[in-house]
Amino acid sequence: MRSRILVIDGQGGKLGRSLIEAIRARCQSAEITAVGTNGLATSAMAKAKPDHIATGENAVMVCCRTAELIVGPIGIVIADSLLGEITPAMAVAVGQSPGEKLLLPVGGRCSKLVVGAEDLPVSALVEKAAEIVLEKLN
């Protein structure tokens, strides 16, 4: 059975696209679902060829129920983050999901600082996240 990974992103979807590409390069057998908080983010992530793709609040809520691993910026668990794109219902769905969460501390996208988080470029965070996904799947 393939591992079910959910990638959630908003705004322009560049982070989500990069995550999908990096995860797919390391874990070809993983089943990757991408959910964008808006159409632009969804379109960007679609270019990385996830197995499934959807847009919006309800898609986040539904996909969180069965995801084994949820990957995205830390803002996906903070209501009103990503310039207001993360609704309270989305944040609750991610937080209450039985799946493990792999959250990237991209402070500029959610106006939050995480004490102890390394100040790394997004590309380095993506690579680190993909390596952790690989570890979790093995």
Short mmCIF file of C-alpha atoms in Angstrom, two decimals:
data_model
loop_
_atom_site.label_atom_id
_atom_site.label_comp_id
_atom_site.label_asym_id
_atom_site.label_seq_id
_atom_site.Cartn_x
_atom_site.Cartn_y
_atom_site.Cartn_z
CA MET A 1 0.00 0.00 0.00
CA ARG A 2 1.29 3.45 -0.93
CA SER A 3 1.83 6.06 1.76
CA ARG A 4 -0.69 8.91 1.56
CA ILE A 5 1.02 12.30 1.67
CA LEU A 6 -0.96 15.54 1.61
CA VAL A 7 0.79 18.74 0.55
CA ILE A 8 -1.10 21.94 1.39
CA ASP A 9 -0.07 25.38 0.15
CA GLY A 10 -1.55 28.76 -0.61
CA GLN A 11 -0.68 32.08 -2.19
CA GLY A 12 1.35 31.24 -5.33
CA GLY A 13 1.88 27.55 -4.55
CA LYS A 14 5.61 27.62 -5.25
CA LEU A 15 6.52 26.01 -1.93
CA GLY A 16 3.98 23.24 -2.48
CA ARG A 17 5.25 22.59 -5.99
CA SER A 18 8.84 22.39 -4.75
CA LEU A 19 7.82 20.02 -1.95
CA ILE A 20 5.98 17.70 -4.33
CA GLU A 21 8.93 17.60 -6.73
CA ALA A 22 11.43 16.90 -3.95
CA ILE A 23 9.25 14.24 -2.31
CA ARG A 24 8.50 12.54 -5.62
CA ALA A 25 12.22 12.45 -6.48
CA ARG A 26 12.89 10.49 -3.29
CA CYS A 27 9.67 8.50 -2.88
CA GLN A 28 8.26 7.53 -6.27
CA SER A 29 5.76 5.12 -4.70
CA ALA A 30 4.14 7.68 -2.39
CA GLU A 31 0.59 8.75 -3.19
CA ILE A 32 0.73 12.55 -3.17
CA THR A 33 -2.36 14.71 -2.93
CA ALA A 34 -1.95 18.46 -3.38
CA VAL A 35 -4.52 20.92 -2.07
CA GLY A 36 -4.25 24.61 -2.78
CA THR A 37 -6.06 27.22 -0.76
CA ASN A 38 -6.72 29.04 -4.04
CA GLY A 39 -6.67 28.31 -7.76
CA LEU A 40 -3.26 29.85 -8.36
CA ALA A 41 -1.63 27.65 -5.71
CA THR A 42 -3.40 24.60 -7.09
CA SER A 43 -2.26 25.37 -10.64
CA ALA A 44 1.34 25.74 -9.53
CA MET A 45 1.28 22.45 -7.63
CA ALA A 46 -0.37 20.68 -10.59
CA LYS A 47 2.84 21.27 -12.57
CA ALA A 48 4.64 18.90 -10.18
CA LYS A 49 2.19 16.13 -11.16
CA PRO A 50 0.73 14.97 -7.84
CA ASP A 51 -1.53 11.92 -7.94
CA HIS A 52 -4.56 13.96 -6.87
CA ILE A 53 -5.24 17.68 -6.74
CA ALA A 54 -7.97 19.87 -5.32
CA THR A 55 -8.69 23.42 -4.19
CA GLY A 56 -10.29 25.09 -1.22
CA GLU A 57 -11.46 24.74 2.33
CA ASN A 58 -13.61 21.66 1.91
CA ALA A 59 -10.84 19.84 0.04
CA VAL A 60 -8.43 20.52 2.91
CA MET A 61 -10.97 19.24 5.42
CA VAL A 62 -11.73 16.06 3.46
CA CYS A 63 -8.13 15.21 2.54
CA CYS A 64 -6.87 15.70 6.10
CA ARG A 65 -9.09 12.82 7.28
CA THR A 66 -7.08 10.15 5.46
CA ALA A 67 -3.59 11.65 5.09
CA GLU A 68 -0.81 9.76 6.81
CA LEU A 69 1.56 12.72 6.52
CA ILE A 70 0.63 16.38 5.97
CA VAL A 71 3.35 18.67 4.63
CA GLY A 72 3.24 22.43 4.23
CA PRO A 73 4.18 25.80 5.68
CA ILE A 74 3.63 26.18 9.42
CA GLY A 75 0.81 28.59 8.65
CA ILE A 76 -1.51 25.72 7.70
CA VAL A 77 -2.18 25.17 11.41
CA ILE A 78 -2.73 28.87 12.18
CA ALA A 79 -6.12 30.40 11.40
CA ASP A 80 -6.00 33.49 9.17
CA SER A 81 -2.37 32.93 8.15
CA LEU A 82 -1.01 33.03 4.59
CA LEU A 83 -2.60 36.46 4.23
CA GLY A 84 -5.94 35.13 5.43
CA GLU A 85 -6.07 32.11 3.11
CA ILE A 86 -6.06 29.59 5.97
CA THR A 87 -9.54 29.61 7.42
CA PRO A 88 -10.17 28.53 11.01
CA ALA A 89 -11.81 25.35 9.65
CA MET A 90 -8.70 24.51 7.62
CA ALA A 91 -6.40 25.02 10.60
CA VAL A 92 -8.61 22.80 12.77
CA ALA A 93 -8.77 20.10 10.08
CA VAL A 94 -4.98 19.98 9.82
CA GLY A 95 -4.53 20.09 13.60
CA GLN A 96 -7.09 17.35 14.28
CA SER A 97 -5.96 15.07 11.47
CA PRO A 98 -4.62 11.74 12.69
CA GLY A 99 -1.79 12.12 10.18
CA GLU A 100 1.64 13.29 11.22
CA LYS A 101 2.42 16.92 10.38
CA LEU A 102 5.66 18.12 8.80
CA LEU A 103 5.54 21.92 9.01
CA LEU A 104 8.10 24.22 7.45
CA PRO A 105 8.92 27.33 9.49
CA VAL A 106 8.43 29.84 6.71
CA GLY A 107 7.80 32.85 8.97
CA GLY A 108 7.22 35.45 6.31
CA ARG A 109 4.20 33.59 5.00
CA CYS A 110 2.32 33.45 8.29
CA SER A 111 3.72 36.40 10.29
CA LYS A 112 4.88 34.02 13.02
CA LEU A 113 8.36 33.30 14.33
CA VAL A 114 9.24 29.87 15.65
CA VAL A 115 11.81 30.01 18.41
CA GLY A 116 14.64 27.59 17.76
CA ALA A 117 13.86 27.17 14.06
CA GLU A 118 16.85 27.60 11.80
CA ASP A 119 16.78 30.57 9.47
CA LEU A 120 17.27 28.63 6.24
CA PRO A 121 16.44 29.48 2.65
CA VAL A 122 13.21 27.89 1.43
CA SER A 123 15.14 25.58 -0.90
CA ALA A 124 17.06 24.15 2.07
CA LEU A 125 13.82 23.70 4.03
CA VAL A 126 12.29 21.82 1.09
CA GLU A 127 15.30 19.50 0.86
CA LYS A 128 15.22 18.86 4.61
CA ALA A 129 11.49 18.17 4.51
CA ALA A 130 11.86 15.71 1.62
CA GLU A 131 14.59 13.84 3.50
CA ILE A 132 12.34 13.61 6.57
CA VAL A 133 9.48 12.29 4.43
CA LEU A 134 11.81 9.62 3.06
CA GLU A 135 12.86 8.65 6.60
CA LYS A 136 9.21 8.43 7.70
CA LEU A 137 8.30 6.18 4.75
CA ASN A 138 11.20 3.79 5.33
#
